[in-house]
CSV table of C-alpha atoms in Angstrom, one decimal:
chain,number,residue,atom,x,y,z
A,262,MET,CA,136.8,26.3,18.1
A,263,ASN,CA,136.8,24.0,21.2
A,264,ASN,CA,140.0,23.6,23.1
A,265,ILE,CA,141.0,20.2,24.5
A,266,ALA,CA,141.7,20.2,28.3
A,267,GLY,CA,145.4,20.4,29.1
A,268,ARG,CA,146.5,21.3,25.5
A,269,PRO,CA,148.8,24.3,25.4
A,270,LEU,CA,147.3,27.3,23.6
A,271,ASN,CA,149.8,30.1,22.9
A,272,GLY,CA,152.0,28.9,25.8
A,273,VAL,CA,149.0,28.7,28.2
A,274,VAL,CA,147.6,25.5,29.6
A,275,VAL,CA,143.8,25.5,29.5
A,276,GLU,CA,142.0,23.4,32.2
A,277,ASP,CA,138.5,22.2,32.0
A,278,ASP,CA,135.7,22.9,34.5
A,279,ASP,CA,134.9,19.3,35.3
A,280,GLU,CA,136.0,19.6,38.9
A,281,ASP,CA,134.0,22.7,39.5
A,282,GLU,CA,130.9,21.2,37.9
A,283,ALA,CA,131.3,18.1,40.1
A,284,ASN,CA,131.6,20.2,43.2
A,285,GLY,CA,128.6,22.2,42.4
A,286,ASP,CA,126.4,19.3,41.0
A,287,GLY,CA,126.4,20.9,37.6
A,288,LEU,CA,125.2,24.3,38.9
A,289,GLU,CA,126.5,27.7,38.1
A,290,ALA,CA,128.1,29.7,40.9
A,291,TRP,CA,125.1,32.1,41.1
A,292,GLU,CA,122.8,29.1,41.3
A,293,ARG,CA,124.8,27.3,44.1
A,294,ALA,CA,124.3,30.4,46.3
A,295,TYR,CA,120.6,29.8,46.5
A,296,THR,CA,120.5,26.0,46.9
A,297,GLU,CA,120.4,26.1,50.7
A,298,ASP,CA,118.3,29.3,51.1
A,299,ARG,CA,115.2,28.8,49.0
A,300,SER,CA,113.4,31.8,50.4
A,301,TRP,CA,110.8,31.9,47.6
A,302,GLU,CA,109.3,28.7,48.9
A,303,SER,CA,108.2,30.3,52.1
A,304,LEU,CA,105.9,32.8,50.3
A,305,GLN,CA,102.2,32.5,49.4
A,306,GLU,CA,99.7,34.7,47.6
A,307,ASP,CA,97.0,36.2,49.7
A,308,GLU,CA,93.5,37.3,48.7
A,309,SER,CA,94.7,40.6,47.3
A,310,GLY,CA,97.4,39.1,45.2
A,311,LEU,CA,100.3,40.1,47.4
A,312,LEU,CA,103.1,37.8,48.4
A,313,ARG,CA,103.3,37.2,52.2
A,314,PRO,CA,105.2,34.7,54.4
A,315,ILE,CA,103.4,31.5,55.0
A,316,ASP,CA,103.9,31.6,58.7
A,317,THR,CA,104.0,35.1,60.3
A,318,THR,CA,104.1,33.8,63.8
A,319,ALA,CA,107.9,34.0,64.0
A,320,ILE,CA,107.8,37.7,62.8
A,321,HIS,CA,105.2,38.6,65.5
A,322,HIS,CA,107.1,36.7,68.2
A,323,ALA,CA,110.3,38.5,67.2
A,324,GLN,CA,108.6,41.9,67.5
A,325,TYR,CA,107.1,40.8,70.8
A,326,ARG,CA,110.5,39.8,72.2
A,327,ARG,CA,111.9,43.2,71.2
A,328,ARG,CA,109.1,44.9,72.9
A,329,LEU,CA,109.6,42.9,76.1
A,330,ARG,CA,113.3,43.8,76.2
A,331,ALA,CA,112.4,47.5,75.6
A,332,LEU,CA,110.0,47.3,78.6
A,333,ALA,CA,112.5,45.7,80.8
A,334,ALA,CA,115.2,48.2,79.9
A,335,THR,CA,112.9,51.1,80.5
A,336,ALA,CA,111.9,49.8,83.9
A,337,ALA,CA,115.5,49.1,84.9
A,338,THR,CA,117.0,52.4,83.8
A,339,ALA,CA,114.2,54.8,84.7
A,340,ARG,CA,116.3,56.4,87.4
A,341,ILE,CA,119.8,55.6,86.3
A,342,GLN,CA,122.2,58.3,85.2
A,343,LYS,CA,123.5,58.1,81.6
A,344,GLY,CA,126.2,60.1,79.9
A,345,LEU,CA,125.6,62.5,77.0
A,346,ILE,CA,129.1,62.1,75.4
A,347,ARG,CA,130.5,58.6,74.7
A,348,TYR,CA,133.8,57.4,73.4
A,349,MET,CA,133.8,54.1,71.6
A,350,TYR,CA,136.3,52.1,69.5
A,351,ILE,CA,135.0,49.4,67.1
A,352,VAL,CA,137.5,46.6,66.6
A,353,VAL,CA,137.0,44.8,63.2
A,354,ASP,CA,138.7,41.4,62.7
A,355,LEU,CA,140.3,41.2,59.3
A,356,SER,CA,142.0,37.7,59.8
A,357,LYS,CA,141.2,34.7,57.7
A,358,ALA,CA,138.1,34.0,59.7
A,359,ALA,CA,136.5,37.1,58.2
A,360,SER,CA,136.5,35.5,54.7
A,361,GLU,CA,134.5,32.4,55.8
A,362,ARG,CA,131.1,32.1,54.1
A,363,ASP,CA,128.9,30.9,56.9
A,364,PHE,CA,127.3,34.3,56.7
A,365,ARG,CA,126.4,35.3,53.1
A,366,PRO,CA,128.1,36.5,51.0
A,367,SER,CA,130.9,36.4,53.6
A,368,ARG,CA,131.5,37.4,57.2
A,369,MET,CA,133.4,40.5,56.1
A,370,ALA,CA,130.6,41.7,53.9
A,371,VAL,CA,128.0,41.2,56.7
A,372,ILE,CA,130.3,42.9,59.3
A,373,ALA,CA,130.9,45.9,57.0
A,374,LYS,CA,127.2,46.3,56.3
A,375,GLN,CA,126.2,46.1,60.0
A,376,VAL,CA,129.0,48.3,61.3
A,377,GLU,CA,127.9,51.0,58.8
A,378,ALA,CA,124.3,50.7,60.0
A,379,PHE,CA,125.5,50.7,63.6
A,380,ILE,CA,127.6,53.9,63.2
A,381,ARG,CA,124.6,55.7,61.7
A,382,GLU,CA,122.3,54.5,64.5
A,383,PHE,CA,125.0,55.3,67.1
A,384,PHE,CA,125.4,58.9,66.0
A,385,ASP,CA,121.6,59.3,65.6
A,386,GLN,CA,121.2,58.5,69.3
A,387,ASN,CA,124.5,59.9,70.5
A,388,PRO,CA,125.3,62.9,68.2
A,389,LEU,CA,127.8,64.3,70.7
A,390,SER,CA,129.8,61.1,71.0
A,391,HIS,CA,132.9,59.9,69.2
A,392,VAL,CA,133.8,56.6,67.4
A,393,GLY,CA,137.1,55.2,66.3
A,394,LEU,CA,137.8,52.1,64.1
A,395,VAL,CA,140.6,49.6,64.8
A,396,THR,CA,141.4,46.6,62.6
A,397,THR,CA,143.2,43.5,63.7
A,398,LYS,CA,145.2,41.2,61.4
A,399,ASP,CA,148.1,38.8,61.9
A,400,GLY,CA,148.1,39.5,65.6
A,401,VAL,CA,148.5,43.3,65.1
A,402,ALA,CA,146.0,46.0,65.7
A,403,GLN,CA,146.0,49.1,63.5
A,404,SER,CA,144.1,52.3,63.9
A,405,LEU,CA,141.9,52.8,60.9
A,406,THR,CA,140.3,56.0,62.0
A,407,ASP,CA,140.9,58.2,65.0
A,408,LEU,CA,138.3,59.2,67.5
A,409,GLY,CA,136.0,62.0,66.3
A,410,GLY,CA,136.7,64.0,69.5
A,411,SER,CA,139.8,65.3,71.3
A,412,PRO,CA,143.1,63.3,70.8
A,413,GLU,CA,143.6,63.3,74.6
A,414,SER,CA,140.4,61.2,75.1
A,415,HIS,CA,140.9,57.6,75.9
A,416,ILE,CA,138.8,54.5,76.3
A,417,LYS,CA,139.0,53.4,80.0
A,418,ALA,CA,137.2,50.1,79.8
A,419,LEU,CA,136.2,47.5,77.4
A,420,MET,CA,132.4,47.6,77.3
A,421,GLY,CA,131.6,44.8,74.9
A,422,LYS,CA,132.7,42.4,72.1
A,423,LEU,CA,130.9,40.8,69.3
A,424,GLU,CA,132.1,37.6,67.6
A,425,CYS,CA,130.8,35.6,64.6
A,426,SER,CA,132.7,32.4,65.5
A,427,ALA,CA,132.8,30.2,68.6
A,428,GLU,CA,133.0,31.6,72.0
A,429,MET,CA,136.5,32.4,73.4
A,430,PHE,CA,137.0,32.2,77.2
A,431,ILE,CA,139.6,35.1,77.3
A,432,CYS,CA,137.2,37.5,75.5
A,433,LYS,CA,134.3,36.5,77.7
A,434,HIS,CA,136.4,36.9,80.8
A,435,LEU,CA,137.6,40.4,79.8
A,436,CYS,CA,134.0,41.5,79.2
A,437,GLN,CA,132.9,40.2,82.5
A,438,GLU,CA,135.7,41.9,84.4
A,439,THR,CA,135.1,45.3,82.7
A,440,GLY,CA,131.4,45.2,83.0
A,441,GLY,CA,130.7,44.6,79.3
A,442,THR,CA,128.8,41.9,77.5
A,443,TYR,CA,130.0,39.1,75.3
A,444,SER,CA,127.8,37.5,72.6
A,445,VAL,CA,128.2,35.1,69.7
A,446,ALA,CA,126.1,35.9,66.6
A,447,LEU,CA,124.1,33.0,65.2
A,448,ASP,CA,123.2,34.7,61.9
A,449,GLU,CA,123.0,38.1,60.2
A,450,SER,CA,119.8,39.2,61.9
A,451,HIS,CA,121.1,38.1,65.3
A,452,PHE,CA,124.4,39.9,64.7
A,453,LYS,CA,122.5,43.1,63.8
A,454,GLU,CA,120.4,42.8,66.9
A,455,LEU,CA,123.4,42.3,69.1
A,456,ILE,CA,125.4,45.2,67.7
A,457,LEU,CA,122.5,47.7,67.8
A,458,GLU,CA,122.1,46.9,71.5
A,459,HIS,CA,125.2,49.0,72.1
A,460,ALA,CA,123.7,52.1,70.4
A,461,PRO,CA,121.8,53.4,73.4
A,462,PRO,CA,124.0,54.8,76.2
A,463,PRO,CA,124.7,52.4,79.0
A,464,PRO,CA,124.1,53.3,82.7
A,465,ALA,CA,127.0,55.5,84.0
A,466,ILE,CA,129.4,53.8,86.4
A,467,ALA,CA,129.3,55.3,89.9
A,468,GLU,CA,133.0,55.9,89.9
A,469,TYR,CA,132.8,58.1,86.7
A,470,ALA,CA,129.3,59.4,87.2
A,471,THR,CA,130.4,62.9,88.3
A,472,ALA,CA,128.6,65.8,86.7
A,473,ASN,CA,131.0,68.0,84.7
A,474,LEU,CA,130.3,71.2,82.8
A,475,ILE,CA,131.4,71.2,79.2
A,476,LYS,CA,131.8,74.3,77.1
A,477,MET,CA,130.0,74.1,73.8
A,478,GLY,CA,129.7,76.5,70.9
A,479,PHE,CA,126.9,77.0,68.4
A,480,PRO,CA,128.6,78.1,65.2
A,481,GLN,CA,126.8,80.0,62.4
A,482,ARG,CA,126.6,78.9,58.8
A,483,ALA,CA,129.2,80.6,56.8
A,484,ALA,CA,128.2,82.9,53.9
A,485,GLU,CA,128.1,81.2,50.5
A,486,GLY,CA,130.5,83.6,48.8
A,487,SER,CA,133.2,83.6,51.5
A,488,VAL,CA,136.5,81.9,51.0
A,489,ALA,CA,138.3,80.4,54.0
A,490,ILE,CA,140.7,77.5,54.9
A,491,CYS,CA,138.9,74.5,56.3
A,492,THR,CA,140.6,73.1,59.4
A,493,CYS,CA,139.2,69.7,58.8
A,494,HIS,CA,140.9,69.1,55.4
A,495,GLU,CA,143.4,72.0,55.5
A,496,GLU,CA,142.4,73.4,52.2
A,497,ALA,CA,140.7,76.5,50.9
A,498,LYS,CA,136.9,76.2,50.3
A,499,THR,CA,134.4,78.7,49.0
A,500,GLY,CA,131.1,79.0,50.9
A,501,GLY,CA,129.5,76.5,53.2
A,502,GLY,CA,130.8,75.2,56.4
A,503,TYR,CA,130.5,76.7,59.9
A,504,THR,CA,132.5,79.4,61.7
A,505,CYS,CA,133.7,78.7,65.3
A,506,PRO,CA,132.3,81.4,67.6
A,507,ARG,CA,135.6,81.5,69.6
A,508,CYS,CA,138.5,81.5,67.2
A,509,LYS,CA,136.5,82.2,63.9
A,510,VAL,CA,138.0,79.3,62.0
A,511,ARG,CA,136.0,77.2,59.4
A,512,VAL,CA,134.8,73.6,59.9
A,513,CYS,CA,132.9,71.5,57.4
A,514,GLU,CA,130.3,69.7,59.4
A,515,LEU,CA,128.8,69.4,62.9
A,516,PRO,CA,129.2,68.1,65.5
A,517,THR,CA,132.9,68.3,65.8
A,518,GLU,CA,135.7,69.7,67.9
A,519,CYS,CA,137.6,72.8,66.8
A,520,ARG,CA,141.2,71.9,66.1
A,521,ILE,CA,142.4,75.3,67.0
A,522,CYS,CA,140.7,76.2,70.3
A,523,GLY,CA,139.3,72.8,71.3
A,524,LEU,CA,135.7,74.0,71.6
A,525,THR,CA,133.0,71.4,71.0
A,526,LEU,CA,130.9,72.7,68.1
A,527,ILE,CA,127.3,71.5,67.9
A,528,SER,CA,123.8,72.6,66.7
A,529,SER,CA,120.6,72.7,68.7
A,530,PRO,CA,119.1,69.6,67.1
A,531,HIS,CA,122.2,67.6,68.1
A,532,LEU,CA,121.8,68.7,71.7
A,533,ALA,CA,118.1,67.8,71.7
A,534,ARG,CA,118.7,64.3,70.3
A,535,SER,CA,121.5,63.6,72.8
A,536,TYR,CA,119.3,63.6,75.9
A,537,HIS,CA,116.1,61.9,74.7
A,538,HIS,CA,117.2,58.8,76.6
A,539,LEU,CA,117.0,60.8,79.9
A,540,PHE,CA,113.2,61.2,79.3
A,541,PRO,CA,112.1,58.0,77.7
A,542,ILE,CA,108.6,57.5,76.4
A,543,VAL,CA,106.3,55.6,78.8
A,544,PRO,CA,105.9,52.0,77.6
A,545,PHE,CA,102.6,51.5,75.8
A,546,VAL,CA,99.9,49.2,77.2
A,547,GLU,CA,99.2,46.0,75.3
A,548,ILE,CA,95.7,45.5,73.9
A,549,SER,CA,94.9,41.8,73.4
A,550,PRO,CA,92.7,40.7,70.5
A,551,SER,CA,90.1,39.5,72.9
A,552,SER,CA,89.8,43.0,74.5
A,553,GLN,CA,89.2,44.5,71.1
A,554,ASN,CA,86.2,42.3,70.5
A,555,ASP,CA,84.6,43.6,73.7
A,556,PRO,CA,81.7,45.8,72.6
A,557,SER,CA,82.0,48.0,75.8
A,558,HIS,CA,85.4,49.3,74.5
A,559,ASN,CA,85.4,51.4,71.4
A,560,PHE,CA,88.9,50.5,69.9
A,561,PRO,CA,89.8,51.8,66.4
A,562,ASN,CA,90.7,49.4,63.7
A,563,ILE,CA,93.4,51.6,62.2
A,564,CYS,CA,96.8,52.4,63.6
A,565,PHE,CA,97.2,56.0,64.5
A,566,GLY,CA,100.8,56.1,63.3
A,567,CYS,CA,100.9,54.4,59.9
A,568,GLN,CA,97.1,54.3,59.3
A,569,GLU,CA,97.3,50.6,58.5
A,570,SER,CA,94.5,48.2,59.5
A,571,LEU,CA,94.8,46.5,62.8
A,572,LEU,CA,92.8,43.5,61.6
A,573,SER,CA,94.2,40.3,60.1
A,574,HIS,CA,93.1,38.8,56.8
A,575,GLY,CA,90.1,37.2,58.4
A,576,ASN,CA,89.0,40.6,59.9
A,577,LYS,CA,90.2,39.4,63.3
A,578,PRO,CA,91.9,41.9,65.5
A,579,GLU,CA,95.7,41.5,66.1
A,580,LEU,CA,97.9,42.4,69.0
A,581,SER,CA,98.3,46.1,69.4
A,582,VAL,CA,99.3,48.7,71.9
A,583,SER,CA,97.9,52.0,73.3
A,584,CYS,CA,99.6,55.1,74.7
A,585,PRO,CA,98.6,55.5,78.3
A,586,LYS,CA,98.5,59.3,78.0
A,587,CYS,CA,96.7,60.1,74.7
A,588,LYS,CA,94.9,56.7,74.5
A,589,GLN,CA,95.8,56.3,70.8
A,590,GLN,CA,96.3,52.8,69.4
A,591,PHE,CA,99.4,51.7,67.5
A,592,CYS,CA,100.5,48.5,65.8
A,593,LEU,CA,103.6,46.7,66.9
A,594,ASP,CA,105.8,48.1,64.1
A,595,CYS,CA,104.9,51.7,65.1
A,596,ASP,CA,105.4,50.9,68.7
A,597,ILE,CA,109.0,49.7,68.0
A,598,TYR,CA,109.7,52.7,65.7
A,599,ILE,CA,108.3,55.2,68.3
A,600,HIS,CA,110.4,53.8,71.2
A,601,GLU,CA,113.6,53.1,69.3
A,602,SER,CA,113.8,55.9,66.7
A,603,LEU,CA,111.2,58.6,67.0
A,604,HIS,CA,111.3,59.0,70.8
A,605,ASN,CA,108.0,61.0,70.6
A,606,CYS,CA,104.4,59.8,70.7
A,607,PRO,CA,102.6,61.1,67.6
A,608,GLY,CA,99.3,61.1,69.5
A,609,CYS,CA,100.6,63.2,72.4
A,610,GLU,CA,102.3,65.6,70.0
A,611,SER,CA,99.2,66.1,67.9
A,612,PHE,CA,97.1,66.6,71.0
A,613,ARG,CA,99.6,69.2,72.3
A,614,HIS,CA,99.6,71.0,69.0
A,615,SER,CA,95.8,71.1,68.7
A,616,LYS,CA,95.6,72.3,72.3
A,617,SER,CA,98.0,75.2,71.6
A,618,VAL,CA,96.1,76.2,68.5
A,619,THR,CA,92.8,76.3,70.4
A,620,ILE,CA,94.3,78.5,73.2
A,621,ALA,CA,95.8,80.9,70.6
C-alpha cells in the first residue's frame, strides 16, 4: 500500500524523496558516486582482448618522474649519515574537515587507508623504529597509541606535515623552522606519494648525528608447550612468543622493548633491513628505445625481473633500464620495485649465487 507524503502512519510522519531525487537528477546514491568519475570510458580493448588505458603516456611519465626523484635522492644522500632507529608521531585530523568528500569516499577513509599503508611501509624500511598516533578534534590533541619504544623517548622536532585542505601559513612556517616539509595533497594518489616520502630515513642532523652504541638482544622462540605470562598483554599464554635473553620474560612479537629490563629485542632480519639505506643500489642506466634498435647492441626483449616483454604492442622497444654491474635489463616497474622495496638487484644476486656454486 502506498503512503501519501506527510500523512501520519502510526504516529510517524513519512516524507517523500522528491527532494533527494531532485538533488541527484533522479539517480540513486550509488549511481551519483560515479557521475563525475567515469573511469570505464578511458579503457579500450587491445589486440589480445585485454582492457588497457587509452593513453598510457601519463603512466610512463609518472614512473619516469619517480625514477628521477630516486636518482636525485641517491646522488644527494650517498655520503650522508642516516639513523637506524627513528621515533615518529602521526597526527590525524578528526575535525569536520575530515568528513568532506572531495576525496572519495571521504577524506577520513582515504587518510585511514593511506596511514595504514604508510605504517606498513615505514616498519618495513625501519623495523627498529617506533611510531605513535595522535588525533586532534575540537582543538584538543589526544594520544591514540603510545610510541612502540621506551616511554622516555621524545620527539625533538617536527619533521613534516601533510594536509588535504588549503595551505596554512603557520603549519608551513613550523615545518620550515624545524627542517621539515609541508605539502598539500591534490588527490588520493598525490597524498599517497607525499606520505610515502617520509618512509625512508632522512639525513641525520649534525647536532644529533653522534654515534651511540645500543644494547640489543636476540631472543629465542619459546617452546610450544610452555606456559608463561606475556608482558605485552599481562596475561598467561601457552606456547609461542619470545623469551628475553636478559630477564627471561615472555614477549609476543618482535621488534619490541622489554618492559622489565628495557632491552631492545630484535631478530637478525630486522637488523639487516634497517641498514639497507646505508648501502643503496646503484641507479640503473637508462636504455632509450633508439639504442635497442641498434644492431651492434644485443639487448634482450624480456625483463630479467618479471619476464615480461619490453616491446610495445607494435613490437617497438619501450624505455628500459640496465644494471651497470650485471648488465641485466629491467622494465620501469621492476626498476622502481628493486630500488624502493627489494633493495637487491636480482641479476647481481643470481650471478653471485652461480659463481659460489661453481667455486664449490
